[in-house]
Coordinates of N, CA and C in Angstrom, one line a residue:
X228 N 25.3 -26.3 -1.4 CA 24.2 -26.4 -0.4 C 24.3 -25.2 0.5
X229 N 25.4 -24.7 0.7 CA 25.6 -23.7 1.9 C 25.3 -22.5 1.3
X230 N 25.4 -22.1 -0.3 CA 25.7 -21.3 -1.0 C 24.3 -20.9 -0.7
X231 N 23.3 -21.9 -1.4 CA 21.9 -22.2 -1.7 C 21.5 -21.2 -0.2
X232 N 22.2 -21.8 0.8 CA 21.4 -21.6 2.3 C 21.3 -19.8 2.6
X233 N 22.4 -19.4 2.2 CA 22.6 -17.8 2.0 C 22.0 -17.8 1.1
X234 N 21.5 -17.7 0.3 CA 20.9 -17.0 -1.0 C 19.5 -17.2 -0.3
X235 N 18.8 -18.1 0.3 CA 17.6 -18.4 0.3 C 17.6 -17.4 1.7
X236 N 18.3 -17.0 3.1 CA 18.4 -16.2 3.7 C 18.4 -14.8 3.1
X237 N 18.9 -14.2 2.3 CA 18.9 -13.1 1.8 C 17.6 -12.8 1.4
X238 N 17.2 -13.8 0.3 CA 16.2 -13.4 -0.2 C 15.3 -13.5 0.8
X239 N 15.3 -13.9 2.1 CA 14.1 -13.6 2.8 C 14.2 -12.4 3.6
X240 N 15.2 -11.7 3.6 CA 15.4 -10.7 4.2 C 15.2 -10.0 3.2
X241 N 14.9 -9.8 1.7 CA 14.8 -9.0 1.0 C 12.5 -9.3 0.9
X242 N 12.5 -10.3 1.6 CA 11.1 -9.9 1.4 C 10.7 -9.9 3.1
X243 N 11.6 -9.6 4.0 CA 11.0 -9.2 5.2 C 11.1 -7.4 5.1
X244 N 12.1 -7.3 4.4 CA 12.0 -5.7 4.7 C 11.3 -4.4 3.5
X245 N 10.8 -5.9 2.0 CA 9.5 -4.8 1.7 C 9.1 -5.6 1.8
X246 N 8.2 -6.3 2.6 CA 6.4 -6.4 3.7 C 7.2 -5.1 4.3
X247 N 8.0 -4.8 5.2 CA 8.1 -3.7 6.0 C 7.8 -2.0 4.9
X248 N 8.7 -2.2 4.0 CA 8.1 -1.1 3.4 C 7.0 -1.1 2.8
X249 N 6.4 -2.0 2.3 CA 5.1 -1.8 1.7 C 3.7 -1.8 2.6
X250 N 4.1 -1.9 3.9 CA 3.0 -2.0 5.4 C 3.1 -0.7 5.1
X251 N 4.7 -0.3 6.0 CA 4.4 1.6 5.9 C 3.6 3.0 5.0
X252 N 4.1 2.4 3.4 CA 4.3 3.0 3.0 C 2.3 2.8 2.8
X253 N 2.0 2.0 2.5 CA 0.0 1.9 2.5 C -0.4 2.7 3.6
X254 N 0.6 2.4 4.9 CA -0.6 3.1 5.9 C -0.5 4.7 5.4
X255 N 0.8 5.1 5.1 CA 0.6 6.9 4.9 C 0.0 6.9 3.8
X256 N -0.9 6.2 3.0 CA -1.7 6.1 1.9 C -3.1 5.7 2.5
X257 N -3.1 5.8 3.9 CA -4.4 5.5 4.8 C -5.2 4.1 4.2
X258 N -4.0 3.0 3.4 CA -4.4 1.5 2.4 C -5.6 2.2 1.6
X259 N -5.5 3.0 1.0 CA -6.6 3.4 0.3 C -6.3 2.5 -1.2
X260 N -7.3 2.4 -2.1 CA -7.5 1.1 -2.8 C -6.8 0.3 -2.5
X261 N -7.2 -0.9 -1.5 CA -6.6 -2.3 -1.0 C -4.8 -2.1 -1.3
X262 N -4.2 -0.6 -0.9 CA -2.4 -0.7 -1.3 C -2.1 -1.5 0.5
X263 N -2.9 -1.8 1.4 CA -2.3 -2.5 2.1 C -2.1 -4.0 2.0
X264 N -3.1 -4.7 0.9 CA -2.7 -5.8 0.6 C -1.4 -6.0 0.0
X265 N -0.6 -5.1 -0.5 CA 0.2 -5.5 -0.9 C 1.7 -6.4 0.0
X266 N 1.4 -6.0 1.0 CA 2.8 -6.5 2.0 C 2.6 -7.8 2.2
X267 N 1.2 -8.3 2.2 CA 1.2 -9.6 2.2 C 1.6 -10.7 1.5
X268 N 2.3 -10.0 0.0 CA 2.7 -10.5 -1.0 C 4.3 -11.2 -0.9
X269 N 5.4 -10.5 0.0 CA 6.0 -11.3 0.0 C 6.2 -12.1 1.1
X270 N 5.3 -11.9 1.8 CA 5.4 -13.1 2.7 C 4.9 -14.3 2.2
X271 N 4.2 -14.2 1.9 CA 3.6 -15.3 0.9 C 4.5 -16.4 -0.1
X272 N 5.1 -15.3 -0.9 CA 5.8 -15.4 -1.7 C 7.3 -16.8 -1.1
X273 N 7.4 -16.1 -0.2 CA 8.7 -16.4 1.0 C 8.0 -17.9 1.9
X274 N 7.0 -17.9 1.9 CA 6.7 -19.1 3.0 C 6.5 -20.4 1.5
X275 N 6.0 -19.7 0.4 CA 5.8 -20.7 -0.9 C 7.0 -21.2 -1.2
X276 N 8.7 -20.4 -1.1 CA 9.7 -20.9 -1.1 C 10.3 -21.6 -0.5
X277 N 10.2 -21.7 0.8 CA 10.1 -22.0 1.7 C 9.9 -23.9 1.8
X278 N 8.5 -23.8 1.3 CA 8.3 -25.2 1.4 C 8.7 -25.7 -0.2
X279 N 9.2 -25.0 -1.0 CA 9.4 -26.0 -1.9 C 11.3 -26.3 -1.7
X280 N 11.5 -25.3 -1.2 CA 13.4 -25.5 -1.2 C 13.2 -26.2 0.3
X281 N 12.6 -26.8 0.9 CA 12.6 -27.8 1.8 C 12.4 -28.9 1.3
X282 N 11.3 -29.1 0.2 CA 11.4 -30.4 -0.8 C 12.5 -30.5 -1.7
X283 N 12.9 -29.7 -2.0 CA 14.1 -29.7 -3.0 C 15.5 -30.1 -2.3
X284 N 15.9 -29.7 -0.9 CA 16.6 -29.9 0.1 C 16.9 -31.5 0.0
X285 N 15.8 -31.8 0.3 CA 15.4 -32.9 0.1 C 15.9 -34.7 -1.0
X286 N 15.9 -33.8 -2.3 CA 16.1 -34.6 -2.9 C 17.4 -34.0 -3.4
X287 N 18.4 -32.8 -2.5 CA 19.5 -32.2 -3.4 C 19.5 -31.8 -4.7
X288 N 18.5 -31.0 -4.7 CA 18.8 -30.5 -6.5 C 19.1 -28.9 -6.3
X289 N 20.5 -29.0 -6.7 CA 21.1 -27.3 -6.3 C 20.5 -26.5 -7.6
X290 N 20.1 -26.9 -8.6 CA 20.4 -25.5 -9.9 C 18.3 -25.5 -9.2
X291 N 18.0 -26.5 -9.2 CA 16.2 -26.0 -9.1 C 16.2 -24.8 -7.5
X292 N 16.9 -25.2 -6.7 CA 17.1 -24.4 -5.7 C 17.0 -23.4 -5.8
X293 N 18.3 -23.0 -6.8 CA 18.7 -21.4 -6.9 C 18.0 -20.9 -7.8
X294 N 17.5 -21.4 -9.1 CA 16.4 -21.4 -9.6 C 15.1 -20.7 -8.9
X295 N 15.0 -20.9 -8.1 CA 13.5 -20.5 -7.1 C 14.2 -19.5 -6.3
X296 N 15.0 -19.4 -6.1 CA 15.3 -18.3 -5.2 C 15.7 -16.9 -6.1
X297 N 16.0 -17.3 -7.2 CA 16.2 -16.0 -7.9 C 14.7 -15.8 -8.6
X298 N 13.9 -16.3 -8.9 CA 12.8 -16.1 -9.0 C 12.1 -15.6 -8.6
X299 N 12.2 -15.9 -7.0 CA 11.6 -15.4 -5.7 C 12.1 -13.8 -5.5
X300 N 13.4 -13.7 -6.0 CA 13.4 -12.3 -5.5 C 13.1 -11.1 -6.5
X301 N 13.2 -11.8 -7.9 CA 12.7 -10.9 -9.5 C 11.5 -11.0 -8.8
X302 N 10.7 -11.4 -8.4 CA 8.9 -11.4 -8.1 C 8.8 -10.7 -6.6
X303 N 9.6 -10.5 -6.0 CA 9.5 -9.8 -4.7 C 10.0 -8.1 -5.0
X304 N 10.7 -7.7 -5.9 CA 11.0 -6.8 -6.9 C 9.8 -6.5 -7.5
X305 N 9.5 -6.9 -8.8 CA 8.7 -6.7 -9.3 C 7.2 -6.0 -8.8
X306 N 6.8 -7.0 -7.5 CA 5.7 -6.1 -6.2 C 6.1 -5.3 -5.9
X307 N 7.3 -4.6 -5.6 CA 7.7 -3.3 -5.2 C 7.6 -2.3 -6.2
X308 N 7.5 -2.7 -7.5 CA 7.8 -2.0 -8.7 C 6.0 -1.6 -9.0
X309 N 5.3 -2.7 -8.4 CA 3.9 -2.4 -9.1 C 3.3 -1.4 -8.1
X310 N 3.8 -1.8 -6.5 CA 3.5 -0.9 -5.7 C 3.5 0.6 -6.6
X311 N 4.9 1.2 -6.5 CA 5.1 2.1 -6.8 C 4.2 3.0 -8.4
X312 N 4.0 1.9 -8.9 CA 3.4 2.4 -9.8 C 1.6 2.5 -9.8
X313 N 1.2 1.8 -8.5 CA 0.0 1.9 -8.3 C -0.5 2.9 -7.3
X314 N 0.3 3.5 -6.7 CA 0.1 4.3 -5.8 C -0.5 5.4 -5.8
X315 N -1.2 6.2 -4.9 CA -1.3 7.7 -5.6 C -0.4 8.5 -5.0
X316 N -1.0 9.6 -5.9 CA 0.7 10.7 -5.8 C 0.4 11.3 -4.5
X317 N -0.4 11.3 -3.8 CA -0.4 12.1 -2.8 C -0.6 11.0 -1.3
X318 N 0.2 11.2 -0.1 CA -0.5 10.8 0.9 C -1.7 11.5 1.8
X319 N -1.9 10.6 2.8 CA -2.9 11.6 3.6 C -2.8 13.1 4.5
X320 N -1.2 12.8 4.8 CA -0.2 13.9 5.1 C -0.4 15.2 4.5
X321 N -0.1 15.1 2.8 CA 0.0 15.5 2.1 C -1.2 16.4 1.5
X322 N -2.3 15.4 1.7 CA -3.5 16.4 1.3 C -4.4 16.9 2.3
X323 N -4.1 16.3 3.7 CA -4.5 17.5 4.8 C -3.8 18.9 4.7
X324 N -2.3 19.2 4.0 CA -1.8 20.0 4.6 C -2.2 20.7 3.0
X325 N -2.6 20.2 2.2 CA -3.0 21.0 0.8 C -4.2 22.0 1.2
X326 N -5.0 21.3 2.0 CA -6.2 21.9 2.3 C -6.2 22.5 3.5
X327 N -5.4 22.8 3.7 CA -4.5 23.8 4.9 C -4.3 25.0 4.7
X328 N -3.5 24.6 3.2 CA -2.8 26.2 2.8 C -3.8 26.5 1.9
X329 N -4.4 25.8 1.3 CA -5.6 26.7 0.7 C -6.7 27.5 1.3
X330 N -7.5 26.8 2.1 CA -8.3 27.5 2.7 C -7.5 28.2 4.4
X331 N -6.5 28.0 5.0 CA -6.1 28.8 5.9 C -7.2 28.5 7.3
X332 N -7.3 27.1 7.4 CA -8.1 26.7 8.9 C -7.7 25.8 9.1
X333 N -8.1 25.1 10.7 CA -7.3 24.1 10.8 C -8.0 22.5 10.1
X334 N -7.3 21.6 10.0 CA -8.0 20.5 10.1 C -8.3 19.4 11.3
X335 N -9.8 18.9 10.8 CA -9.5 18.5 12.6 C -9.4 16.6 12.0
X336 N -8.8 16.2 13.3 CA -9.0 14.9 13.1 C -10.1 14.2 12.9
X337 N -10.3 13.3 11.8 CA -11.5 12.9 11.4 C -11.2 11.2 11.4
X338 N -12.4 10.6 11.7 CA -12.2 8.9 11.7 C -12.2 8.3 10.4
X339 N -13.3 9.5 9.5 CA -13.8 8.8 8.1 C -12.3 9.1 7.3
X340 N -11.7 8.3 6.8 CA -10.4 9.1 6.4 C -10.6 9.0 4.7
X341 N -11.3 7.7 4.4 CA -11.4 7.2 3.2 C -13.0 6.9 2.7
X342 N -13.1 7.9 1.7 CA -14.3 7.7 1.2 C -14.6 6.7 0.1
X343 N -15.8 6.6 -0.3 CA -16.1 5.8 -1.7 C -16.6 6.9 -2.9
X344 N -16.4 6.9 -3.9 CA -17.0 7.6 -5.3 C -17.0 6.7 -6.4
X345 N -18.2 7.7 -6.7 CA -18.8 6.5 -8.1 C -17.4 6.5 -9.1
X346 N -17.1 5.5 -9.5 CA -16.6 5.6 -11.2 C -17.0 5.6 -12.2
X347 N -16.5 5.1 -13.4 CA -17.2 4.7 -14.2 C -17.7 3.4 -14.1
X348 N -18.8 2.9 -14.9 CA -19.8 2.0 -14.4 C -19.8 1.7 -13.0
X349 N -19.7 0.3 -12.9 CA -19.6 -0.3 -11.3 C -18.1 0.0 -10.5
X350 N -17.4 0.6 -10.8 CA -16.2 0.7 -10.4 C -16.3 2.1 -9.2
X351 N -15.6 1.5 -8.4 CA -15.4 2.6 -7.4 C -14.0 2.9 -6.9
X352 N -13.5 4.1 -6.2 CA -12.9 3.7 -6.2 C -12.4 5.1 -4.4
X353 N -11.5 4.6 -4.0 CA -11.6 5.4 -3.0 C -10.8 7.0 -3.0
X354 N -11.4 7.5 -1.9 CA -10.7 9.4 -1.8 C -10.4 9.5 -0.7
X355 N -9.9 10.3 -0.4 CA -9.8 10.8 1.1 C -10.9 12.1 1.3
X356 N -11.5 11.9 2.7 CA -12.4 12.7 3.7 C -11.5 13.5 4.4
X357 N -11.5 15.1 3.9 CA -10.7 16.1 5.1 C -11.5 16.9 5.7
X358 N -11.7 17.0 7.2 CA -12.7 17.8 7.5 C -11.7 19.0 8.6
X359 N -12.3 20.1 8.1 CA -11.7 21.5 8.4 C -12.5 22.0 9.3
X360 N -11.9 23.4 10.4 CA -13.3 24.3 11.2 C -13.0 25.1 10.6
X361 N -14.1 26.1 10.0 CA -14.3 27.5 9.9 C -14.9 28.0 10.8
X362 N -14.8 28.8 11.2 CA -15.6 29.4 12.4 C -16.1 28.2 13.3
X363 N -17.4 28.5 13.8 CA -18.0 27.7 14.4 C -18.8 26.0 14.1
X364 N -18.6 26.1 12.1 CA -19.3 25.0 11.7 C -18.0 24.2 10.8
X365 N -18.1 22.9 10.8 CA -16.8 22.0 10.2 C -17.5 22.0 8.6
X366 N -16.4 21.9 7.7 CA -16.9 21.5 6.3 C -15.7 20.6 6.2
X367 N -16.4 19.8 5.2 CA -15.5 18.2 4.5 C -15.3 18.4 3.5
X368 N -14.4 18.2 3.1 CA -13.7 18.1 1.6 C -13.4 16.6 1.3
X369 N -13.5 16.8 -0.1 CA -13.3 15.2 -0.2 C -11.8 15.4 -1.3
X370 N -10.3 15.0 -1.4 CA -9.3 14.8 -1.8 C -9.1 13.7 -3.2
X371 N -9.1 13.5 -4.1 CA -8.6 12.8 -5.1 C -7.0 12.3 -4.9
X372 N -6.6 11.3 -4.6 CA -5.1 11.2 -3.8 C -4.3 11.2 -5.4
X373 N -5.1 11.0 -6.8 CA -4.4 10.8 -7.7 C -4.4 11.3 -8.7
X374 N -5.1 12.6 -8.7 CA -5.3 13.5 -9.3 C -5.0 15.1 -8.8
X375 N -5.5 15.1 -7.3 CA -5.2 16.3 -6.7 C -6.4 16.8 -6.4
X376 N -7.5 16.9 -7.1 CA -8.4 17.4 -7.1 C -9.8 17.1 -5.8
X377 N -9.9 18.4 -5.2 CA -10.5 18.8 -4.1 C -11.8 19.3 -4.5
X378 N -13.0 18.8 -3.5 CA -14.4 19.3 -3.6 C -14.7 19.3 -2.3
X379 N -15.9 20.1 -1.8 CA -16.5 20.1 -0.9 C -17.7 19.1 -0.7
X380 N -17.5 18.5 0.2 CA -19.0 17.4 0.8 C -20.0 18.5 1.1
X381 N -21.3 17.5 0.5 CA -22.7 18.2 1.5 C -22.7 17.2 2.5
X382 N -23.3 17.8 3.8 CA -23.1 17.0 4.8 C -23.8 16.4 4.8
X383 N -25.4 16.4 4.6 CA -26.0 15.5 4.3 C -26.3 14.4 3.1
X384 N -24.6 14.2 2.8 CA -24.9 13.1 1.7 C -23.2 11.9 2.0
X385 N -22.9 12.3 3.8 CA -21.7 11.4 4.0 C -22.5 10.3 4.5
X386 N -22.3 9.3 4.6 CA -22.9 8.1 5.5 C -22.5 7.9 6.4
X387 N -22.7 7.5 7.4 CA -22.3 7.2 8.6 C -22.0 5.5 9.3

């Protein structure tokens, strides 16, 4: 039982600190395609354990215990694993300072950070908005976080 009690502490500290990495790591991804939902995953995950190894407490059944708790942490693993593989290759960081060195102006702080583009069919999916001064007038570029690839906005076709 005491064994049980550490294992079920660990693993909650293995899913208190990715929610912590997977909060951070979305925001420098400005949560573009819903990557901020992911943190909520092991909390979840951890409060679902939670109540069932309080039922199981319950009736003393050690192997169902640990059973769930090693399950809990392959599955709190495994969301780190899909994170990573869902991600795009670039943060927001990353592709303001792309469009930095290429065109050689500054960028200014923009609210719109995340745009929408058509996909294929109904599918959309999001980009990043970088807006630059040249001289006296701002141009937007729009960033692909997963491809790399950079275009320029008409300004009369951002929404507000």
């Amino acid at each position: 039982m005491k064994r049980s009690l550490i294992y079920y502490t660990l693993c909650c500290l293995l899913a208190l600190i990715s929610s912590i990495y997977l909060y951070r790591a979305a925001a420098s991804f400005e949560n573009i395609n819903h990557l901020g939902n992911f943190f909520y995953f092991p909390i979840l995950l951890i409060t679902f354990l939670g109540i069932n190894i309080f039922l199981i407490f319950k009736e003393d059944k050690q192997h169902l215990t640990n059973r769930y708790i090693l399950t809990s942490s392959v599955l709190i693993i495994a969301i780190i694993i899909a994170f990573e593989f869902l991600k795009p290759n670039y943060t927001f960081q990353e592709a303001e300072s792309q469009v930095h060195e290429k065109f050689d102006v500054p960028v200014i702080e923009n609210r719109h950070k995340v745009i929408f583009t058509a996909g294929t069919g109904q599918n959309y999916k999001e980009i990043y908005q970088i807006t630059v001064q040249k001289n006296a007038s701002f141009i937007n570029y729009s960033f692909d976080p997963y491809s790399g690839e950079l275009y320029e906005i008409e300004t009369d076709s951002l929404t507000q």
